[in-house]
Short mmCIF file of C-alpha atoms in Angstrom, two decimals:
data_model
loop_
_atom_site.label_atom_id
_atom_site.label_comp_id
_atom_site.label_asym_id
_atom_site.label_seq_id
_atom_site.Cartn_x
_atom_site.Cartn_y
_atom_site.Cartn_z
CA LEU P 22 120.14 93.94 119.41
CA ALA P 23 123.54 93.11 117.37
CA LYS P 24 123.54 93.26 113.35
CA THR P 25 126.20 90.46 111.95
CA THR P 26 127.90 91.50 108.65
CA GLN P 27 129.96 89.01 106.34
CA PRO P 28 131.00 88.09 103.11
CA ILE P 29 128.37 86.52 101.09
CA SER P 30 129.92 84.22 99.06
CA MET P 31 133.31 82.33 99.35
CA ASP P 32 135.70 79.40 97.36
CA SER P 33 138.49 77.25 98.60
CA TYR P 34 139.90 73.77 97.84
CA GLU P 35 140.45 71.09 99.40
CA GLY P 36 143.31 70.09 102.31
CA GLN P 37 143.14 74.78 102.60
CA GLU P 38 141.64 76.39 105.58
CA VAL P 39 139.57 78.72 105.40
CA ASN P 40 139.03 81.93 107.52
CA ILE P 41 135.51 83.63 107.68
CA THR P 42 135.17 86.96 109.69
CA CYS P 43 132.04 88.10 110.95
CA SER P 44 131.74 91.73 111.74
CA HIS P 45 129.48 92.41 114.92
CA ASN P 46 129.99 96.30 116.03
CA ASN P 47 127.07 96.43 118.97
CA ILE P 48 127.51 93.45 120.32
CA ALA P 49 126.84 93.67 124.22
CA THR P 50 128.38 92.83 126.53
CA ASN P 51 125.94 89.64 128.13
CA ASP P 52 126.12 88.65 124.42
CA TYR P 53 127.84 85.40 122.31
CA ILE P 54 128.86 84.83 119.08
CA THR P 55 127.94 81.83 117.73
CA TRP P 56 128.54 80.25 114.53
CA TYR P 57 126.30 77.77 112.77
CA GLN P 58 126.54 75.11 110.08
CA GLN P 59 123.42 74.30 107.22
CA PHE P 60 123.01 71.90 104.28
CA PRO P 61 120.49 72.83 102.06
CA SER P 62 117.24 71.40 103.04
CA GLN P 63 118.16 71.28 106.93
CA GLY P 64 117.87 72.88 109.86
CA PRO P 65 120.99 74.64 110.66
CA ARG P 66 123.48 72.82 113.30
CA PHE P 67 125.54 74.44 115.48
CA ILE P 68 129.94 74.73 115.13
CA ILE P 69 131.42 76.89 118.04
CA GLN P 70 130.65 79.48 119.94
CA GLY P 71 133.04 81.83 122.09
CA TYR P 72 133.04 85.50 124.26
CA LYS P 73 136.37 86.38 123.65
CA THR P 74 140.21 85.73 123.19
CA LYS P 75 140.15 81.67 121.43
CA VAL P 76 138.43 79.15 121.70
CA THR P 77 138.92 75.41 119.71
CA ASN P 78 136.97 72.27 118.97
CA GLU P 79 137.31 69.54 117.81
CA VAL P 80 135.54 70.96 114.32
CA ALA P 81 136.61 74.54 114.56
CA SER P 82 137.87 77.73 115.25
CA LEU P 83 136.69 81.33 116.33
CA PHE P 84 138.89 84.06 116.96
CA ILE P 85 137.08 86.96 119.09
CA PRO P 86 139.00 90.59 119.54
CA ALA P 87 139.13 92.64 122.31
CA ASP P 88 137.05 94.69 121.28
CA ARG P 89 134.52 91.99 120.00
CA LYS P 90 133.12 94.00 117.36
CA SER P 91 134.41 90.51 114.93
CA SER P 92 134.99 87.17 115.22
CA THR P 93 136.26 84.10 112.95
CA LEU P 94 135.91 81.83 112.38
CA SER P 95 138.45 79.61 110.86
CA LEU P 96 137.46 75.65 109.90
CA PRO P 97 141.35 74.01 109.06
CA ARG P 98 141.65 71.79 106.11
CA VAL P 99 138.08 71.57 104.82
CA SER P 100 137.29 69.02 102.99
CA LEU P 101 134.09 68.54 99.39
CA SER P 102 131.75 68.54 102.84
CA ASP P 103 131.79 71.53 104.46
CA THR P 104 130.22 72.76 101.95
CA ALA P 105 127.36 74.95 102.74
CA VAL P 106 125.98 78.03 104.97
CA TYR P 107 127.65 79.74 107.74
CA TYR P 108 126.26 82.02 109.74
CA CYS P 109 127.35 84.00 112.79
CA LEU P 110 125.05 84.72 114.55
CA VAL P 111 124.87 86.86 117.89
CA ASP P 112 123.09 85.28 121.16
CA SER P 113 121.26 88.32 122.41
CA SER P 114 118.63 87.10 125.15
CA TYR P 115 116.12 85.44 123.38
CA LYS P 116 115.31 87.60 120.79
CA LEU P 117 118.47 85.45 118.35
CA ILE P 118 118.92 87.57 114.73
CA PHE P 119 120.39 84.87 111.96
CA GLY P 120 122.59 86.99 109.33
CA SER P 121 122.65 86.33 105.97
CA GLY P 122 125.37 83.92 106.00
CA THR P 123 128.44 82.80 104.61
CA ARG P 124 128.18 80.07 101.82
CA LEU P 125 130.71 79.05 101.38
CA LEU P 126 131.91 76.54 98.09
CA VAL P 127 135.07 74.26 98.63
CA ARG P 128 136.01 72.28 95.14
CA PRO P 129 138.32 69.11 94.55
CA GLU O 29 118.16 60.23 121.42
CA ALA O 30 117.86 64.04 121.56
CA GLN O 31 116.04 65.31 118.32
CA VAL O 32 113.68 68.23 117.08
CA THR O 33 110.66 66.66 115.43
CA GLN O 34 108.45 68.48 113.08
CA ASN O 35 104.98 67.58 111.28
CA PRO O 36 104.24 68.23 108.49
CA ARG O 37 107.57 67.87 106.99
CA TYR O 38 105.88 69.21 103.40
CA LEU O 39 102.22 71.58 102.83
CA ILE O 40 100.97 72.38 100.04
CA THR O 41 97.56 74.32 101.29
CA VAL O 42 95.47 76.99 99.89
CA THR O 43 94.75 80.78 100.80
CA GLY O 44 93.04 81.37 104.17
CA LYS O 45 92.60 77.47 105.24
CA LYS O 46 93.60 77.63 108.82
CA LEU O 47 97.03 75.19 109.77
CA THR O 48 99.57 74.16 112.26
CA VAL O 49 102.48 73.42 111.60
CA THR O 50 103.57 71.20 115.32
CA CYS O 51 106.84 71.09 116.93
CA SER O 52 108.24 68.69 119.93
CA GLN O 53 111.67 68.42 121.56
CA ASN O 54 112.32 65.54 124.05
CA MET O 55 115.73 67.48 126.07
CA ASN O 56 112.99 69.19 128.32
CA HIS O 57 114.51 72.38 126.98
CA GLU O 58 112.94 75.77 128.63
CA TYR O 59 113.70 77.80 125.86
CA MET O 60 111.54 76.97 122.10
CA SER O 61 112.08 79.03 118.97
CA TRP O 62 110.63 79.05 115.56
CA TYR O 63 112.30 80.23 111.84
CA ARG O 64 111.07 81.02 109.10
CA GLN O 65 113.87 80.83 106.02
CA ASP O 66 113.28 82.63 102.64
CA PRO O 67 116.25 82.63 99.33
CA GLY O 68 118.84 84.99 100.24
CA LEU O 69 116.95 86.25 103.78
CA GLY O 70 118.48 84.07 105.89
CA LEU O 71 116.58 82.69 108.84
CA ARG O 72 114.17 84.93 110.75
CA GLN O 73 112.46 84.79 114.10
CA ILE O 74 108.52 83.99 113.78
CA TYR O 75 107.32 83.38 118.07
CA TYR O 76 109.60 82.42 121.14
CA SER O 77 109.41 81.24 123.88
CA MET O 78 111.66 81.51 127.25
CA ASN O 79 108.99 78.92 128.92
CA VAL O 80 105.85 77.41 129.25
CA GLU O 81 102.43 79.96 128.65
CA VAL O 82 104.80 82.54 128.22
CA THR O 83 105.58 84.04 124.28
CA ASP O 84 107.18 86.10 122.34
CA LYS O 85 107.16 88.18 118.79
CA GLY O 86 110.11 87.91 116.92
CA ASP O 87 110.77 89.89 113.90
CA VAL O 88 108.49 88.89 111.88
CA PRO O 89 105.14 87.82 113.40
CA GLU O 90 103.13 88.83 112.03
CA GLY O 91 100.52 86.40 110.22
CA TYR O 92 101.59 84.28 113.09
CA LYS O 93 100.58 82.88 116.32
CA VAL O 94 102.17 79.82 117.99
CA SER O 95 100.75 78.97 121.93
CA ARG O 96 103.33 76.55 124.61
CA LYS O 97 100.90 74.64 127.07
CA GLU O 98 103.65 72.04 127.74
CA LYS O 99 107.15 72.08 127.60
CA ARG O 100 107.93 69.60 124.83
CA ASN O 101 105.06 71.48 122.42
CA PHE O 102 105.59 74.73 120.26
CA PRO O 103 103.19 75.09 118.04
CA LEU O 104 103.01 76.87 114.78
CA ILE O 105 99.57 78.50 113.53
CA LEU O 106 99.03 80.30 110.37
CA GLU O 107 94.87 81.15 110.91
CA SER O 108 94.55 82.12 107.65
CA PRO O 109 97.60 81.48 105.43
CA SER O 110 98.52 83.80 102.54
CA PRO O 111 101.12 83.17 99.78
CA ASN O 112 103.67 85.31 101.70
CA GLN O 113 103.88 82.48 103.80
CA THR O 114 105.20 80.18 101.41
CA SER O 115 108.78 79.58 103.29
CA LEU O 116 111.06 76.55 104.81
CA TYR O 117 110.40 76.36 108.62
CA PHE O 118 112.17 75.98 111.20
CA CYS O 119 111.83 75.33 115.06
CA ALA O 120 114.62 74.96 117.62
CA SER O 121 115.09 74.46 121.51
CA ARG O 122 117.88 75.12 123.88
CA ARG O 123 118.14 74.98 127.64
CA GLY O 124 116.78 78.49 128.67
CA THR O 125 120.08 79.83 130.61
CA SER O 126 119.41 84.08 129.46
CA GLY O 127 121.99 85.01 126.69
CA GLY O 128 124.67 82.99 125.36
CA ALA O 129 126.47 79.76 125.78
CA VAL O 130 123.81 77.50 125.24
CA GLU O 131 123.25 75.42 121.84
CA GLN O 132 120.34 75.67 119.49
CA PHE O 133 119.32 72.48 118.38
CA PHE O 134 116.97 73.15 115.24
CA GLY O 135 114.39 70.21 113.89
CA PRO O 136 114.57 69.02 110.68
CA GLY O 137 112.87 71.89 108.27
CA THR O 138 109.13 72.09 107.51
CA ARG O 139 108.06 73.60 103.43
CA LEU O 140 104.77 74.79 103.11
CA THR O 141 103.96 76.03 99.76
CA VAL O 142 100.86 78.54 100.52
CA LEU O 143 98.23 78.60 96.67
#
Protein backbone atom coordinates (compact mmCIF):
# COMPACT_ATOMS: atom_id res chain seq x y z
CA LEU A 1 0.00 0.00 0.00
CA ALA A 2 1.32 3.41 -0.95
CA LYS A 3 2.25 5.70 1.90
CA THR A 4 2.08 9.45 1.52
CA THR A 5 4.37 12.18 2.80
CA GLN A 6 3.28 15.77 3.21
CA PRO A 7 4.66 18.86 4.95
CA ILE A 8 3.48 19.05 8.53
CA SER A 9 2.38 22.65 8.31
CA MET A 10 2.18 25.67 6.02
CA ASP A 11 1.40 29.33 6.55
CA SER A 12 -0.19 31.67 4.05
CA TYR A 13 -2.06 34.95 3.79
CA GLU A 14 -5.52 35.70 2.55
CA GLY A 15 -5.72 36.03 -1.21
CA GLN A 16 -2.59 34.01 -1.92
CA GLU A 17 -2.38 30.78 -3.84
CA VAL A 18 -1.33 27.80 -1.75
CA ASN A 19 0.31 24.69 -3.12
CA ILE A 20 0.61 21.59 -0.97
CA THR A 21 2.73 18.78 -2.32
CA CYS A 22 2.34 15.12 -1.46
CA SER A 23 4.84 12.37 -2.15
CA HIS A 24 3.65 8.85 -2.92
CA ASN A 25 6.60 6.98 -4.36
CA ASN A 26 5.01 3.53 -4.25
CA ILE A 27 1.77 4.39 -5.98
CA ALA A 28 0.31 1.51 -7.97
CA THR A 29 -1.07 1.59 -11.48
CA ASN A 30 -4.70 1.49 -10.40
CA ASP A 31 -4.41 3.98 -7.56
CA TYR A 32 -6.06 7.37 -7.55
CA ILE A 33 -4.90 10.40 -5.56
CA THR A 34 -7.47 12.02 -3.34
CA TRP A 35 -7.35 15.07 -1.11
CA TYR A 36 -9.53 15.74 1.91
CA GLN A 37 -9.99 18.79 4.11
CA GLN A 38 -10.69 18.55 7.81
CA PHE A 39 -11.76 21.19 10.31
CA PRO A 40 -11.35 20.59 14.05
CA SER A 41 -13.78 18.02 15.46
CA GLN A 42 -15.38 17.41 12.07
CA GLY A 43 -15.14 14.54 9.64
CA PRO A 44 -12.89 14.95 6.60
CA ARG A 45 -14.48 16.41 3.51
CA PHE A 46 -13.61 15.42 -0.05
CA ILE A 47 -11.87 18.14 -2.06
CA ILE A 48 -10.61 16.63 -5.28
CA GLN A 49 -9.41 13.42 -6.85
CA GLY A 50 -7.29 12.60 -9.89
CA TYR A 51 -5.33 9.94 -11.70
CA LYS A 52 -2.88 11.90 -13.84
CA THR A 53 -2.18 15.33 -15.35
CA LYS A 54 -4.47 18.05 -14.05
CA VAL A 55 -7.90 18.07 -12.50
CA THR A 56 -9.79 21.23 -11.57
CA ASN A 57 -13.05 21.81 -9.75
CA GLU A 58 -14.71 24.81 -8.17
CA VAL A 59 -12.48 24.81 -5.09
CA ALA A 60 -9.06 23.43 -6.11
CA SER A 61 -6.75 22.05 -8.74
CA LEU A 62 -4.73 18.88 -8.57
CA PHE A 63 -1.52 18.48 -10.54
CA ILE A 64 -0.06 15.01 -11.06
CA PRO A 65 3.17 14.57 -13.05
CA ALA A 66 3.66 11.77 -15.52
CA ASP A 67 5.47 9.48 -13.07
CA ARG A 68 2.63 9.96 -10.52
CA LYS A 69 5.04 9.76 -7.61
CA SER A 70 3.85 13.09 -6.28
CA SER A 71 0.90 15.40 -6.54
CA THR A 72 0.20 19.03 -5.74
CA LEU A 73 -3.01 20.44 -4.39
CA SER A 74 -3.46 24.05 -5.42
CA LEU A 75 -5.88 26.32 -3.56
CA PRO A 76 -6.38 29.61 -5.39
CA ARG A 77 -6.82 32.81 -3.36
CA VAL A 78 -7.20 31.26 0.08
CA SER A 79 -9.37 32.83 2.76
CA LEU A 80 -9.35 32.51 6.54
CA SER A 81 -11.95 29.75 6.28
CA ASP A 82 -9.44 27.58 4.42
CA THR A 83 -7.48 27.14 7.63
CA ALA A 84 -7.70 23.38 8.13
CA VAL A 85 -5.76 20.14 7.86
CA TYR A 86 -5.36 18.76 4.34
CA TYR A 87 -4.84 15.05 3.77
CA CYS A 88 -3.41 13.41 0.72
CA LEU A 89 -4.62 9.87 0.24
CA VAL A 90 -3.66 7.23 -2.27
CA ASP A 91 -6.78 5.26 -2.94
CA SER A 92 -5.63 1.66 -2.95
CA SER A 93 -8.63 -0.66 -3.20
CA TYR A 94 -10.53 -0.68 0.06
CA LYS A 95 -7.78 -0.35 2.61
CA LEU A 96 -7.25 3.38 2.82
CA ILE A 97 -4.25 4.98 4.45
CA PHE A 98 -4.28 8.60 5.45
CA GLY A 99 -1.02 10.43 6.03
CA SER A 100 -0.50 12.81 8.93
CA GLY A 101 -1.84 15.72 6.91
CA THR A 102 -0.71 19.31 6.37
CA ARG A 103 -1.95 21.92 8.77
CA LEU A 104 -2.61 25.08 6.75
CA LEU A 105 -2.90 28.37 8.60
CA VAL A 106 -4.24 31.33 6.64
CA ARG A 107 -3.48 34.70 8.20
CA PRO A 108 -5.30 37.99 7.57
CA GLU B 1 -30.19 14.83 2.67
CA ALA B 2 -27.35 12.41 1.96
CA GLN B 3 -25.49 11.76 5.17
CA VAL B 4 -23.63 9.46 7.50
CA THR B 5 -24.83 9.55 11.10
CA GLN B 6 -23.09 8.30 14.21
CA ASN B 7 -24.34 7.79 17.73
CA PRO B 8 -23.48 8.71 20.34
CA ARG B 9 -21.49 11.82 19.51
CA TYR B 10 -19.83 11.83 22.92
CA LEU B 11 -19.31 8.96 25.32
CA ILE B 12 -17.46 8.58 28.59
CA THR B 13 -17.19 5.05 29.90
CA VAL B 14 -15.07 2.89 32.15
CA THR B 15 -12.59 0.16 31.36
CA GLY B 16 -14.18 -3.15 30.47
CA LYS B 17 -17.74 -1.98 29.92
CA LYS B 18 -18.87 -3.12 26.50
CA LEU B 19 -20.10 -0.42 24.17
CA THR B 20 -21.37 0.00 20.65
CA VAL B 21 -21.07 3.04 18.41
CA THR B 22 -23.65 3.02 15.67
CA CYS B 23 -23.16 4.23 12.11
CA SER B 24 -25.82 4.60 9.48
CA GLN B 25 -25.82 5.94 5.91
CA ASN B 26 -28.75 6.76 3.65
CA MET B 27 -26.92 6.72 0.30
CA ASN B 28 -27.20 2.98 -0.42
CA HIS B 29 -23.41 2.73 -0.36
CA GLU B 30 -21.79 -0.67 -0.47
CA TYR B 31 -18.56 0.35 1.24
CA MET B 32 -18.35 1.49 4.86
CA SER B 33 -15.39 2.02 7.11
CA TRP B 34 -14.34 3.02 10.62
CA TYR B 35 -11.40 5.26 11.50
CA ARG B 36 -9.90 6.53 14.69
CA GLN B 37 -8.08 9.81 14.94
CA ASP B 38 -5.48 10.60 17.55
CA PRO B 39 -3.33 13.72 17.93
CA GLY B 40 -0.30 13.58 15.65
CA LEU B 41 -1.35 10.28 14.06
CA GLY B 42 -3.95 11.37 11.53
CA LEU B 43 -6.73 8.96 10.65
CA ARG B 44 -6.17 5.25 10.92
CA GLN B 45 -8.52 2.69 9.49
CA ILE B 46 -9.94 0.18 11.98
CA TYR B 47 -12.24 -2.00 9.88
CA TYR B 48 -14.00 -1.75 6.58
CA SER B 49 -16.85 -3.53 4.85
CA MET B 50 -17.26 -3.95 1.11
CA ASN B 51 -20.87 -5.08 1.41
CA VAL B 52 -23.34 -6.87 3.64
CA GLU B 53 -21.67 -9.67 5.60
CA VAL B 54 -18.25 -8.77 4.14
CA THR B 55 -15.82 -7.13 6.55
CA ASP B 56 -12.05 -6.91 6.81
CA LYS B 57 -9.39 -5.49 9.06
CA GLY B 58 -7.82 -2.12 8.52
CA ASP B 59 -4.56 -0.99 10.09
CA VAL B 60 -5.58 -0.94 13.76
CA PRO B 61 -8.28 -3.58 14.34
CA GLU B 62 -7.14 -4.86 17.74
CA GLY B 63 -9.79 -4.43 20.44
CA TYR B 64 -12.62 -3.74 17.99
CA LYS B 65 -15.35 -5.73 16.30
CA VAL B 66 -17.76 -4.80 13.55
CA SER B 67 -20.78 -6.30 11.87
CA ARG B 68 -22.61 -5.59 8.62
CA LYS B 69 -25.99 -7.24 8.72
CA GLU B 70 -27.70 -4.50 6.76
CA LYS B 71 -26.37 -2.30 4.01
CA ARG B 72 -27.07 0.96 5.78
CA ASN B 73 -25.62 0.11 9.22
CA PHE B 74 -22.07 -0.61 10.33
CA PRO B 75 -21.75 -0.63 14.13
CA LEU B 76 -18.38 -0.54 15.89
CA ILE B 77 -18.19 -2.72 18.99
CA LEU B 78 -15.70 -2.43 21.81
CA GLU B 79 -16.11 -5.62 23.85
CA SER B 80 -13.80 -4.55 26.65
CA PRO B 81 -12.73 -0.94 26.21
CA SER B 82 -9.38 0.20 27.53
CA PRO B 83 -7.98 3.71 28.05
CA ASN B 84 -5.84 3.45 24.91
CA GLN B 85 -9.06 3.37 22.91
CA THR B 86 -9.84 6.90 23.98
CA SER B 87 -10.05 8.64 20.64
CA LEU B 88 -12.18 10.41 18.06
CA TYR B 89 -13.93 7.89 15.83
CA PHE B 90 -15.26 8.47 12.32
CA CYS B 91 -17.47 6.31 10.20
CA ALA B 92 -17.42 6.72 6.42
CA SER B 93 -19.17 5.32 3.38
CA ARG B 94 -18.87 5.38 -0.40
CA ARG B 95 -20.03 3.54 -3.50
CA GLY B 96 -18.46 0.16 -3.84
CA THR B 97 -16.23 0.47 -6.86
CA SER B 98 -12.80 -1.11 -6.65
CA GLY B 99 -10.30 1.52 -5.77
CA GLY B 100 -10.36 5.14 -6.63
CA ALA B 101 -12.45 7.74 -8.39
CA VAL B 102 -15.04 7.63 -5.62
CA GLU B 103 -15.70 10.20 -2.91
CA GLN B 104 -15.87 8.98 0.66
CA PHE B 105 -18.45 10.59 2.98
CA PHE B 106 -17.61 10.93 6.66
CA GLY B 107 -19.84 11.08 9.68
CA PRO B 108 -19.60 13.82 12.33
CA GLY B 109 -17.44 11.77 14.68
CA THR B 110 -17.79 10.15 18.10
CA ARG B 111 -15.52 11.31 20.88
CA LEU B 112 -14.92 8.38 23.21
CA THR B 113 -13.21 8.59 26.59
CA VAL B 114 -12.40 5.39 28.46
CA LEU B 115 -11.49 5.91 32.11
